[in-house]
Coordinates of C-alpha atoms (C1' of nucleotides) in Angstrom, one line a residue:
Chain A
M1 CA -13.7 4.5 -8.0
S2 CA -10.2 4.4 -6.6
K3 CA -11.6 5.9 -3.5
Y4 CA -13.6 2.7 -3.1
T5 CA -10.4 0.6 -3.2
V6 CA -8.9 2.6 -0.4
E7 CA -12.0 2.3 1.7
R8 CA -12.1 -1.4 1.2
R9 CA -8.6 -1.8 2.3
V10 CA -9.2 0.0 5.5
H11 CA -12.3 -1.9 6.0
E12 CA -10.6 -5.2 5.5
K13 CA -8.0 -4.4 8.0
D14 CA -10.7 -3.3 10.4
I15 CA -12.6 -6.5 10.4
G16 CA -9.7 -8.8 9.9
L17 CA -11.3 -11.4 7.6
P18 CA -8.3 -13.3 6.1
P19 CA -7.7 -13.1 2.4
L20 CA -9.6 -15.6 0.3
P21 CA -7.3 -18.1 -1.3
N22 CA -7.0 -17.8 -5.0
A23 CA -9.2 -14.8 -5.2
E24 CA -8.8 -12.3 -7.9
K25 CA -10.5 -8.9 -7.7
G26 CA -13.5 -8.8 -9.9
K27 CA -13.5 -12.5 -10.6
V28 CA -14.9 -13.9 -7.4
I29 CA -18.3 -15.5 -7.6
M30 CA -19.9 -16.7 -4.4
R31 CA -23.3 -17.7 -3.2
F32 CA -25.4 -18.1 -0.2
A33 CA -27.9 -21.0 -0.5
P34 CA -30.6 -21.2 2.1
N35 CA -33.8 -23.3 2.1
P36 CA -36.6 -20.8 2.8
N37 CA -38.5 -23.0 5.2
G38 CA -38.6 -20.1 7.6
P39 CA -37.1 -16.6 7.9
P40 CA -33.4 -16.2 8.3
T41 CA -32.0 -16.7 11.8
L42 CA -28.9 -15.5 13.5
G43 CA -27.4 -18.7 12.3
S44 CA -28.2 -17.9 8.6
A45 CA -26.7 -14.5 9.1
R46 CA -23.2 -16.0 9.3
G47 CA -23.5 -17.3 5.7
I48 CA -25.0 -14.1 4.5
I49 CA -22.4 -12.0 6.1
I50 CA -19.2 -14.0 5.4
N51 CA -20.1 -14.6 1.8
G52 CA -21.4 -11.1 1.3
E53 CA -18.4 -9.5 2.9
Y54 CA -15.9 -11.4 0.7
C55 CA -17.9 -10.4 -2.4
K56 CA -17.6 -6.8 -1.4
M57 CA -14.0 -7.2 -0.6
Y58 CA -13.2 -8.6 -4.0
D59 CA -15.8 -6.8 -6.1
G60 CA -17.3 -10.2 -6.6
K61 CA -20.7 -11.5 -7.8
Y62 CA -23.1 -12.4 -5.0
I63 CA -25.7 -15.0 -5.8
I64 CA -28.6 -15.9 -3.6
R65 CA -29.8 -19.4 -4.4
F66 CA -32.8 -20.9 -2.9
D67 CA -32.2 -24.6 -2.3
D68 CA -35.8 -25.4 -2.2
T69 CA -35.9 -28.9 -3.7
D70 CA -37.9 -30.7 -1.0
P71 CA -41.5 -29.8 -0.9
K72 CA -42.2 -32.4 1.8
T73 CA -39.6 -32.9 4.6
K74 CA -38.1 -29.4 4.5
R75 CA -41.1 -27.7 2.9
P76 CA -40.3 -24.1 1.9
M77 CA -42.6 -21.3 3.1
L78 CA -43.8 -19.0 0.3
E79 CA -43.4 -15.9 2.4
A80 CA -39.9 -16.8 3.5
Y81 CA -38.4 -16.3 0.0
D82 CA -39.0 -12.5 0.4
W83 CA -38.1 -12.6 4.0
Y84 CA -34.7 -13.8 3.1
L85 CA -34.3 -11.1 0.4
E86 CA -35.5 -8.4 2.9
D87 CA -33.2 -9.5 5.6
I88 CA -30.2 -9.9 3.3
E89 CA -30.7 -6.3 2.2
W90 CA -31.2 -5.1 5.7
L91 CA -27.9 -6.7 6.7
G92 CA -26.3 -4.6 4.0
Y93 CA -25.8 -6.9 1.0
E94 CA -27.1 -6.6 -2.5
P95 CA -27.4 -9.9 -4.4
D96 CA -26.4 -9.7 -8.0
E97 CA -28.5 -12.7 -8.9
I98 CA -31.3 -14.7 -7.3
I99 CA -31.8 -18.3 -8.3
Y100 CA -34.7 -20.5 -7.4
A101 CA -33.7 -24.1 -7.7
S102 CA -37.3 -25.3 -7.9
K103 CA -37.7 -23.3 -11.1
R104 CA -34.7 -24.9 -12.8
I105 CA -35.5 -28.5 -12.3
P106 CA -35.4 -29.5 -16.0
L107 CA -31.8 -28.3 -16.2
Y108 CA -30.9 -30.8 -13.6
Y109 CA -32.7 -33.6 -15.5
D110 CA -30.3 -33.0 -18.5
Y111 CA -27.3 -33.6 -16.4
A112 CA -28.9 -36.6 -14.8
K113 CA -29.4 -38.1 -18.2
K114 CA -25.8 -37.4 -19.2
L115 CA -24.5 -39.1 -16.1
I116 CA -26.7 -42.2 -16.7
E117 CA -25.4 -42.3 -20.3
L118 CA -21.9 -42.2 -18.9
G119 CA -22.7 -45.1 -16.7
K120 CA -22.2 -42.9 -13.6
A121 CA -25.7 -42.9 -12.4
Y122 CA -28.3 -45.7 -11.9
A123 CA -31.8 -46.3 -11.0
C124 CA -32.1 -48.1 -7.7
F125 CA -35.2 -49.9 -6.4
C126 CA -33.8 -50.8 -3.0
K127 CA -35.8 -49.8 0.0
K128 CA -34.0 -47.3 2.2
E129 CA -33.2 -49.9 4.9
E130 CA -32.0 -52.4 2.3
F131 CA -29.6 -49.9 0.8
K132 CA -28.4 -48.9 4.2
K133 CA -27.2 -52.5 4.7
F134 CA -25.4 -52.4 1.4
R135 CA -23.8 -49.1 2.2
D136 CA -22.7 -50.1 5.7
S137 CA -21.1 -53.3 4.4
G138 CA -19.7 -51.7 1.4
V139 CA -21.4 -54.1 -1.0
P140 CA -22.9 -52.9 -4.3
C141 CA -26.6 -53.3 -4.6
P142 CA -28.1 -55.5 -7.4
H143 CA -29.2 -52.4 -9.4
R144 CA -25.7 -51.0 -9.6
D145 CA -24.8 -53.0 -12.6
S146 CA -27.9 -52.4 -14.6
E147 CA -27.4 -51.6 -18.3
V148 CA -27.3 -48.0 -19.3
E149 CA -30.4 -48.6 -21.5
V150 CA -32.3 -50.0 -18.5
N151 CA -31.4 -47.0 -16.4
L152 CA -32.4 -44.6 -19.1
D153 CA -35.7 -46.4 -19.5
V154 CA -36.5 -46.3 -15.8
W155 CA -35.4 -42.7 -15.7
E156 CA -37.9 -41.8 -18.4
K157 CA -40.6 -43.7 -16.7
M158 CA -39.8 -41.8 -13.4
L159 CA -40.3 -38.5 -15.2
E160 CA -43.5 -39.8 -16.7
G161 CA -44.8 -40.5 -13.3
L162 CA -45.0 -44.3 -13.6
Y163 CA -43.6 -45.0 -10.2
R164 CA -44.8 -44.4 -6.7
E165 CA -43.1 -42.3 -4.1
G166 CA -40.2 -44.2 -2.6
E167 CA -40.2 -46.9 -5.2
V168 CA -37.1 -45.9 -7.1
V169 CA -34.3 -43.3 -6.8
L170 CA -31.5 -42.3 -9.1
R171 CA -28.1 -42.8 -7.4
I172 CA -24.7 -41.4 -8.3
K173 CA -22.1 -44.1 -8.6
T174 CA -19.2 -43.3 -6.4
D175 CA -17.3 -46.1 -4.6
M176 CA -19.1 -48.6 -2.5
S177 CA -15.9 -49.3 -0.6
H178 CA -15.1 -45.6 0.0
K179 CA -13.8 -45.4 3.6
D180 CA -16.4 -42.8 4.4
P181 CA -19.8 -44.4 4.3
A182 CA -21.4 -41.0 3.8
V183 CA -20.2 -40.7 0.2
R184 CA -21.1 -44.2 -1.0
D185 CA -23.6 -44.1 -3.9
W186 CA -25.7 -41.2 -2.8
V187 CA -29.2 -40.3 -4.0
A188 CA -29.4 -37.7 -6.7
F189 CA -33.2 -37.7 -7.4
R190 CA -36.3 -39.0 -5.7
I191 CA -40.0 -38.9 -6.3
I192 CA -42.1 -36.6 -4.3
Y193 CA -45.8 -36.0 -5.3
T194 CA -46.4 -33.3 -2.7
P195 CA -47.1 -30.0 -4.5
H196 CA -44.3 -27.4 -4.2
P197 CA -45.3 -24.1 -2.7
L198 CA -43.6 -22.2 -5.5
V199 CA -44.0 -24.3 -8.6
G200 CA -47.0 -26.4 -7.6
D201 CA -47.2 -29.8 -9.2
A202 CA -45.0 -29.0 -12.2
Y203 CA -42.5 -31.6 -11.1
F204 CA -42.4 -34.7 -8.9
V205 CA -38.9 -35.9 -9.5
Y206 CA -36.7 -33.7 -7.3
P207 CA -33.0 -33.5 -7.0
T208 CA -31.4 -33.8 -3.6
L209 CA -29.3 -30.8 -2.3
D210 CA -26.1 -32.5 -3.3
F211 CA -27.1 -32.9 -6.9
E212 CA -28.8 -29.6 -7.4
S213 CA -26.0 -27.7 -5.6
A214 CA -23.3 -29.5 -7.6
I215 CA -24.9 -28.5 -10.9
E216 CA -25.7 -25.0 -9.9
D217 CA -22.3 -24.2 -8.6
K218 CA -20.9 -25.2 -12.0
L219 CA -23.6 -23.3 -14.0
C220 CA -23.0 -20.2 -11.9
Q221 CA -19.3 -20.6 -12.0
T222 CA -19.0 -20.3 -8.3
T223 CA -15.4 -19.8 -7.4
H224 CA -15.6 -20.1 -3.6
I225 CA -18.0 -22.0 -1.4
L226 CA -18.1 -20.9 2.2
R227 CA -20.5 -22.8 4.4
G228 CA -20.9 -24.6 7.7
K229 CA -19.1 -27.8 8.5
D230 CA -22.3 -29.7 8.4
L231 CA -22.0 -29.7 4.6
R232 CA -18.4 -30.8 4.5
D233 CA -19.1 -34.2 3.2
S234 CA -21.1 -32.6 0.3
E235 CA -17.8 -31.8 -1.3
L236 CA -16.7 -35.4 -1.2
R237 CA -19.9 -36.5 -2.8
Q238 CA -20.2 -33.8 -5.4
R239 CA -16.6 -34.1 -6.5
Y240 CA -17.6 -37.4 -8.2
I241 CA -19.9 -35.5 -10.5
Y242 CA -17.3 -32.9 -11.2
E243 CA -14.8 -35.6 -12.0
Y244 CA -17.3 -37.5 -14.3
L245 CA -18.1 -34.3 -16.2
G246 CA -14.6 -33.0 -16.3
W247 CA -15.3 -29.9 -14.2
K248 CA -13.2 -28.1 -11.6
Y249 CA -14.5 -28.0 -8.1
P250 CA -14.7 -24.6 -6.4
I251 CA -12.5 -23.7 -3.4
T252 CA -14.3 -24.5 -0.2
M253 CA -14.0 -23.4 3.4
H254 CA -16.1 -24.4 6.3
W255 CA -16.9 -22.8 9.6
G256 CA -17.9 -24.7 12.8
R257 CA -21.1 -25.0 14.6
V258 CA -22.3 -21.9 16.5
N259 CA -24.3 -22.4 19.6
V260 CA -25.7 -19.2 21.1
V261 CA -26.0 -20.1 24.7
E262 CA -29.1 -18.0 25.4
F263 CA -31.0 -19.7 22.6
G264 CA -29.8 -23.2 22.9
K265 CA -30.5 -25.4 19.9
L266 CA -33.4 -23.8 18.2
S267 CA -33.8 -25.2 14.7
T268 CA -36.1 -23.5 12.2
S269 CA -38.5 -26.4 12.3
L270 CA -38.5 -26.4 16.1
I271 CA -39.3 -22.6 16.2
K272 CA -42.1 -23.2 13.7
K273 CA -43.6 -25.8 16.0
E274 CA -43.4 -23.5 19.0
I275 CA -45.0 -20.7 17.2
E276 CA -47.8 -23.0 16.2
S277 CA -48.2 -24.2 19.8
G278 CA -48.5 -20.6 20.9
K279 CA -45.3 -20.4 22.9
Y280 CA -44.1 -17.6 20.7
N281 CA -46.2 -14.9 19.0
G282 CA -44.8 -15.2 15.6
W283 CA -41.5 -15.3 13.7
D284 CA -40.6 -11.8 15.0
D285 CA -41.3 -12.5 18.6
P286 CA -38.5 -10.6 20.3
R287 CA -37.5 -13.7 22.3
L288 CA -36.6 -15.5 19.1
P289 CA -33.2 -15.6 17.3
T290 CA -34.6 -14.7 13.9
I291 CA -33.2 -11.7 12.1
R292 CA -36.6 -10.0 12.0
A293 CA -36.9 -10.4 15.7
L294 CA -33.5 -9.0 16.4
R295 CA -34.3 -6.0 14.1
R296 CA -37.6 -5.5 15.9
R297 CA -35.7 -5.4 19.2
G298 CA -33.4 -2.7 18.0
I299 CA -30.3 -4.8 17.3
T300 CA -28.5 -3.1 14.4
A301 CA -27.3 -4.9 11.2
E302 CA -23.8 -3.5 11.9
A303 CA -23.7 -5.2 15.3
I304 CA -24.6 -8.5 13.8
R305 CA -22.0 -8.0 11.1
K306 CA -19.3 -7.3 13.5
F307 CA -20.3 -10.1 15.7
Y308 CA -19.8 -12.6 12.9
L309 CA -16.7 -11.0 11.5
S310 CA -15.2 -11.4 14.9
L311 CA -15.9 -15.1 14.7
G312 CA -14.1 -15.4 11.4
L313 CA -13.8 -18.7 9.6
S314 CA -12.7 -20.9 12.4
E315 CA -13.6 -24.6 12.1
S316 CA -14.0 -25.1 15.7
E317 CA -17.5 -25.2 17.1
V318 CA -18.2 -22.4 19.5
N319 CA -20.4 -21.4 22.3
V320 CA -21.0 -17.7 22.1
S321 CA -23.1 -15.5 24.3
L322 CA -25.5 -12.8 23.1
K323 CA -23.6 -10.5 25.4
N324 CA -21.0 -10.1 22.7
L325 CA -23.6 -9.1 20.2
F326 CA -25.1 -6.7 22.7
A327 CA -21.7 -5.2 23.5
E328 CA -21.3 -4.5 19.8
N329 CA -24.8 -3.1 19.5
R330 CA -24.4 -0.9 22.6
K331 CA -21.3 0.8 21.1
I332 CA -23.3 1.6 18.0
I333 CA -26.6 2.8 19.6
D334 CA -25.3 4.5 22.7
P335 CA -24.0 7.6 21.1
K336 CA -27.3 8.1 19.2
A337 CA -30.0 7.0 21.5
N338 CA -32.0 9.7 23.1
R339 CA -32.6 9.4 26.8
Y340 CA -36.0 9.3 28.5
F341 CA -37.3 8.5 31.9
F342 CA -39.4 5.3 32.1
V343 CA -40.9 4.5 35.5
A344 CA -41.8 0.9 35.9
N345 CA -44.5 0.1 38.4
P346 CA -45.0 3.7 39.3
V347 CA -45.5 4.9 42.9
E348 CA -47.0 8.4 43.3
I349 CA -45.4 10.6 45.9
E350 CA -46.1 14.1 47.1
I351 CA -43.2 16.4 47.8
E352 CA -44.1 18.4 50.9
G353 CA -42.5 21.7 51.2
L354 CA -41.6 22.1 47.6
P355 CA -40.9 25.9 47.3
E356 CA -41.9 26.2 43.7
E357 CA -42.6 24.2 40.6
R358 CA -39.6 24.3 38.3
T359 CA -39.0 23.6 34.7
V360 CA -36.1 21.2 34.4
E361 CA -34.1 20.8 31.2
I362 CA -32.3 17.5 30.6
P363 CA -30.0 16.7 27.7
L364 CA -31.8 14.5 25.2
N365 CA -28.5 12.8 24.8
P366 CA -25.2 13.2 26.7
N367 CA -23.5 14.3 23.5
S368 CA -26.0 16.8 22.3
N369 CA -27.2 20.2 23.2
E370 CA -30.8 19.4 22.6
K371 CA -33.0 19.4 25.7
R372 CA -36.1 17.7 26.8
I373 CA -38.2 19.5 29.3
L374 CA -39.9 18.1 32.4
K375 CA -41.9 20.0 35.0
G376 CA -40.6 19.6 38.5
E377 CA -43.9 19.6 40.4
R378 CA -45.4 18.6 43.7
F379 CA -46.7 15.2 42.6
V380 CA -44.3 12.8 40.9
Y381 CA -43.9 9.2 40.2
V382 CA -40.9 7.0 41.1
S383 CA -40.5 3.3 40.4
L384 CA -41.6 0.8 43.0
D385 CA -38.1 -0.7 43.0
D386 CA -36.5 2.6 44.0
F387 CA -39.2 3.4 46.4
E388 CA -38.8 0.2 48.4
R389 CA -35.1 0.3 48.2
L390 CA -34.6 3.9 49.3
K391 CA -37.6 4.7 51.3
G392 CA -36.7 7.1 54.2
E393 CA -33.4 8.0 52.6
N394 CA -32.1 11.2 51.1
V395 CA -32.4 10.7 47.4
R396 CA -32.1 13.0 44.4
L397 CA -34.7 13.1 41.7
K398 CA -32.3 13.4 38.8
D399 CA -31.9 17.0 37.6
F400 CA -34.6 18.2 39.9
C401 CA -34.3 18.2 43.6
N402 CA -33.3 16.3 46.7
I403 CA -36.0 14.7 49.0
I404 CA -36.4 12.3 51.8
L405 CA -38.2 9.6 49.9
D406 CA -41.7 8.6 51.1
K407 CA -45.3 8.7 50.1
K408 CA -45.2 12.1 51.6
A409 CA -41.7 13.1 50.8
K410 CA -39.9 16.0 52.4
F411 CA -38.2 18.5 50.2
V412 CA -34.6 19.0 51.1
S413 CA -33.0 21.2 48.5
Y414 CA -32.3 21.8 44.8
E415 CA -28.6 21.6 45.3
L416 CA -26.8 18.9 43.4
S417 CA -24.0 18.9 45.9
M418 CA -26.4 17.7 48.5
A419 CA -26.7 14.4 46.8
K420 CA -24.0 11.9 47.3
K421 CA -22.2 11.9 44.0
G422 CA -23.4 9.1 41.8
K423 CA -25.5 7.7 44.6
N424 CA -29.2 7.6 45.2
I425 CA -29.9 9.5 42.1
I426 CA -33.1 8.2 40.7
H427 CA -35.3 8.9 37.7
W428 CA -38.9 10.2 38.1
L429 CA -41.8 11.6 36.2
P430 CA -44.1 14.6 36.8
K431 CA -47.6 13.5 37.3
S432 CA -48.9 15.8 34.6
F433 CA -46.6 14.7 31.8
T434 CA -46.8 11.0 31.3
M435 CA -48.0 8.3 28.9
K436 CA -48.7 4.7 29.7
C437 CA -45.9 2.5 28.5
R438 CA -45.4 -1.2 28.2
V439 CA -41.9 -2.7 27.7
I440 CA -41.8 -6.1 26.3
G441 CA -38.7 -8.2 27.0
E442 CA -38.1 -11.5 28.8
S443 CA -41.0 -10.3 30.9
V444 CA -43.4 -7.4 30.5
F445 CA -43.0 -4.1 32.4
E446 CA -45.9 -1.8 32.8
G447 CA -45.2 1.8 33.6
L448 CA -45.2 5.4 32.6
V449 CA -42.9 7.3 30.3
E450 CA -42.2 10.9 29.3
K451 CA -44.6 12.2 26.7
G452 CA -41.6 13.3 24.7
V453 CA -41.0 9.8 23.4
E454 CA -43.7 10.4 20.9
R455 CA -41.1 11.7 18.5
E456 CA -39.1 8.4 18.7
L457 CA -41.4 6.0 16.9
G458 CA -39.3 3.2 15.4
K459 CA -36.1 4.4 17.1
V460 CA -34.0 3.0 19.8
V461 CA -33.9 5.1 23.0
Q462 CA -32.4 4.6 26.4
F463 CA -34.7 4.6 29.3
E464 CA -32.3 5.9 31.9
R465 CA -31.3 3.4 34.6
F466 CA -33.4 0.8 32.8
G467 CA -32.0 -0.1 29.5
F468 CA -32.2 0.4 25.7
C469 CA -35.6 -0.1 24.1
R470 CA -37.0 0.3 20.6
I471 CA -40.2 2.3 20.5
E472 CA -42.5 0.2 18.4
K473 CA -46.0 1.6 18.8
I474 CA -47.5 4.9 20.0
E475 CA -51.2 4.8 20.6
E476 CA -53.1 5.2 23.8
E477 CA -50.1 3.6 25.3
V478 CA -46.5 3.3 24.2
V479 CA -45.2 -0.1 23.3
A480 CA -41.5 -0.6 23.5
I481 CA -39.4 -3.6 22.9
Y482 CA -36.5 -4.2 25.3
T483 CA -33.2 -4.2 23.4
H484 CA -30.6 -4.9 26.1
D485 CA -29.1 -3.1 29.1
Chain B
rG1 C1' -19.8 -48.6 15.0
rC2 C1' -17.5 -46.1 10.4
rU3 C1' -15.6 -41.3 8.5
rC4 C1' -14.2 -36.2 8.8
rC5 C1' -13.1 -31.8 11.7
rG6 C1' -11.8 -29.3 16.0
rG7 C1' -9.5 -28.5 21.3
rU8 C1' -5.2 -21.1 23.0
rG9 C1' -7.6 -16.9 29.6
rG10 C1' -14.9 -17.5 31.9
rU11 C1' -16.4 -16.7 26.5
rG12 C1' -14.7 -15.8 21.4
rU13 C1' -10.6 -14.7 18.0
rA14 C1' -5.2 -14.2 16.3
rG15 C1' -0.7 -17.1 16.2
rC16 C1' 0.0 -23.2 14.0
rC17 C1' 0.8 -24.2 7.0
rC18 C1' 6.8 -21.8 6.7
rG19 C1' 9.5 -24.2 14.8
rG20 C1' 13.0 -19.4 17.8
rU21 C1' 11.0 -12.4 17.6
rC22 C1' 4.9 -15.9 22.1
rA23 C1' 7.4 -16.1 29.9
rA24 C1' 1.5 -15.5 24.0
rA25 C1' -1.9 -10.5 21.3
rC26 C1' -7.1 -8.4 20.8
rA27 C1' -12.2 -8.3 22.0
rU28 C1' -15.8 -9.5 25.6
rA29 C1' -16.8 -10.9 30.7
rG30 C1' -15.3 -10.3 35.8
rG31 C1' -12.6 -7.1 39.8
rG32 C1' -10.8 -2.1 41.1
rG33 C1' -10.2 3.3 40.2
rC34 C1' -11.3 8.1 37.5
rC35 C1' -15.1 10.8 35.1
rU36 C1' -20.4 11.5 34.5
rC37 C1' -26.9 14.6 37.9
rU38 C1' -28.3 7.0 34.4
rC39 C1' -27.6 0.7 36.9
rG40 C1' -25.4 3.6 30.0
rA41 C1' -20.9 5.6 27.7
rG42 C1' -15.7 7.0 28.1
rC43 C1' -10.7 6.6 30.3
rC44 C1' -7.0 3.8 33.4
rC45 C1' -5.3 -0.6 36.1
rC46 C1' -5.8 -5.8 37.4
rU47 C1' -7.3 -11.1 37.1
rG48 C1' -6.8 -15.1 33.6
rC49 C1' -5.0 -19.4 28.4
rC50 C1' -1.5 -22.9 24.7
rC51 C1' -6.4 -30.6 26.5
rC52 C1' -2.9 -34.8 28.3
rG53 C1' 1.4 -38.0 27.5
rG54 C1' 5.5 -39.3 24.7
rG55 C1' 8.8 -38.2 20.5
rU56 C1' 11.9 -35.0 16.9
rU57 C1' 15.0 -30.5 17.8
rC58 C1' 20.0 -26.4 20.5
rA59 C1' 14.7 -24.6 20.5
rA60 C1' 7.5 -26.8 20.0
rA61 C1' 1.2 -23.4 21.1
rU62 C1' 3.5 -24.4 16.3
rC63 C1' 6.2 -30.7 13.5
rC64 C1' 5.3 -36.5 14.5
rC65 C1' 2.8 -40.5 17.3
rG66 C1' -0.8 -42.1 21.0
rG67 C1' -4.7 -40.8 24.3
rC68 C1' -8.8 -37.9 26.2
rC69 C1' -12.7 -34.4 25.3
rG70 C1' -16.1 -31.8 21.9
rG71 C1' -18.8 -31.5 17.2
rA72 C1' -20.4 -32.9 12.4
rG73 C1' -21.6 -36.6 8.4
rC74 C1' -23.2 -41.8 7.6
rA75 C1' -31.5 -39.4 5.2
rC76 C1' -35.5 -40.9 -0.9
rC77 C1' -33.3 -33.2 4.9
rA78 C1' -31.1 -28.8 3.7

RNA sequence: GCUCCGGUGGUGUAGCCCGGUCAAACAUAGGGGCCUCUCGAGCCCCUGCCCCGGGUUCAAAUCCCGGCCGGAGCACCA
């Protein structure tokens, strides 16, 4: 496996991820911890890729942990668990372990009890708004000083279901005068009677993310936590637990907020709403920034990977354009994508004076010797755009002949030299060799395509002078998803 | 309001910790040229940046202070 080491080194240099602090080869343990309340998005991909890449780089252990401990406000979707696993694999990473927090709830109860016994956690009956006042003013609430026995008793009763939702919570004792209000006596457990999509009504006392995550990171012996800046304060909160239990907190790094200009601020819950309202046709609607939508469009995993590696671990918040992703993708697909003629909004023309029908051979791809064959015949289609723009002018039907463009076009010659180099060369289709084709992008294009695309099902091709598209369906008509130009 | 974190060409990233080699590099975008029977690719050239103000220093993108701007946290969300 020494070859592997060499490859990695080259790889590392290539992508330029900085070395991880305190990382030892073979001893790194990292995790990506999503809540599966929808499929992974372009945003989730950053966590998947950065963590996954470092694990590869250091021969580390990669854990996927579903932080699914709120069946109500951030309700997980049953299908989304597998969607995550699928997309992670598609992006090129193999998890070494998969953890479902909702299946490990009793584990968290043990630590809760321990913390109560240590006097570091207490049952609090304050209403939300009441506690907010205490927190904002830095004053301890009346329950903070309850005896350990009382807290234990209330905790037991919570677990027995003797309280209503919202009546009582378990808080971690931190420091009510901590200068950052966000860390003051935070909630570790609350009561939720809504059944959980994965574990049903097995539990109704659920840990908050901060508690669950703190415990899990210890149990999994996570060495490095890499996540978005939005979870920065989690560290401050969780460190209290680590201190009380005598644990060592992992090394953390945080990246800034990513705003993809073309998508704006589309949260998973907002997308869900817009799918329900019918604005989008599903989670893989090509207009959406989900990984499955991008895949359907023909964006490669490699492009997404490079896109995020180029962002690195900067803590500044960024406004990036999809153009960068597309540029990466184009570099990858361009050498491989076969070329075809797609004529949008076809206009039929007749070439008057055509001396003979000719078979024209066109390279399938600029870098290959393989050819596709079109018949140069009297009746052909050109796109409405070209027709209107160039009507009356001398144009060349690419690889076929020169004509004066019109409904009744005049044949000029076959000579390439007659065409102005690089100018007025348009694509076309013989009337006898077409299939209907619909291209779905920002808008829908109806047109005709070469019959030869039949061999490209599932692949990304380039419709010359139009753009890259992924051939999704071939039935009576071809359905293609627009990738980018 | 309180707390934390950022601010390098149009957009990102590197450099900042350990001041000089940075009159600042790379990518992308934009402009121009070459090549090509694609509005794609490739090749070449060009445009363009250290938020502001003080301070420390022989020397500051880099250290200190103060502003300004942006973002995040302050949920019984993750």
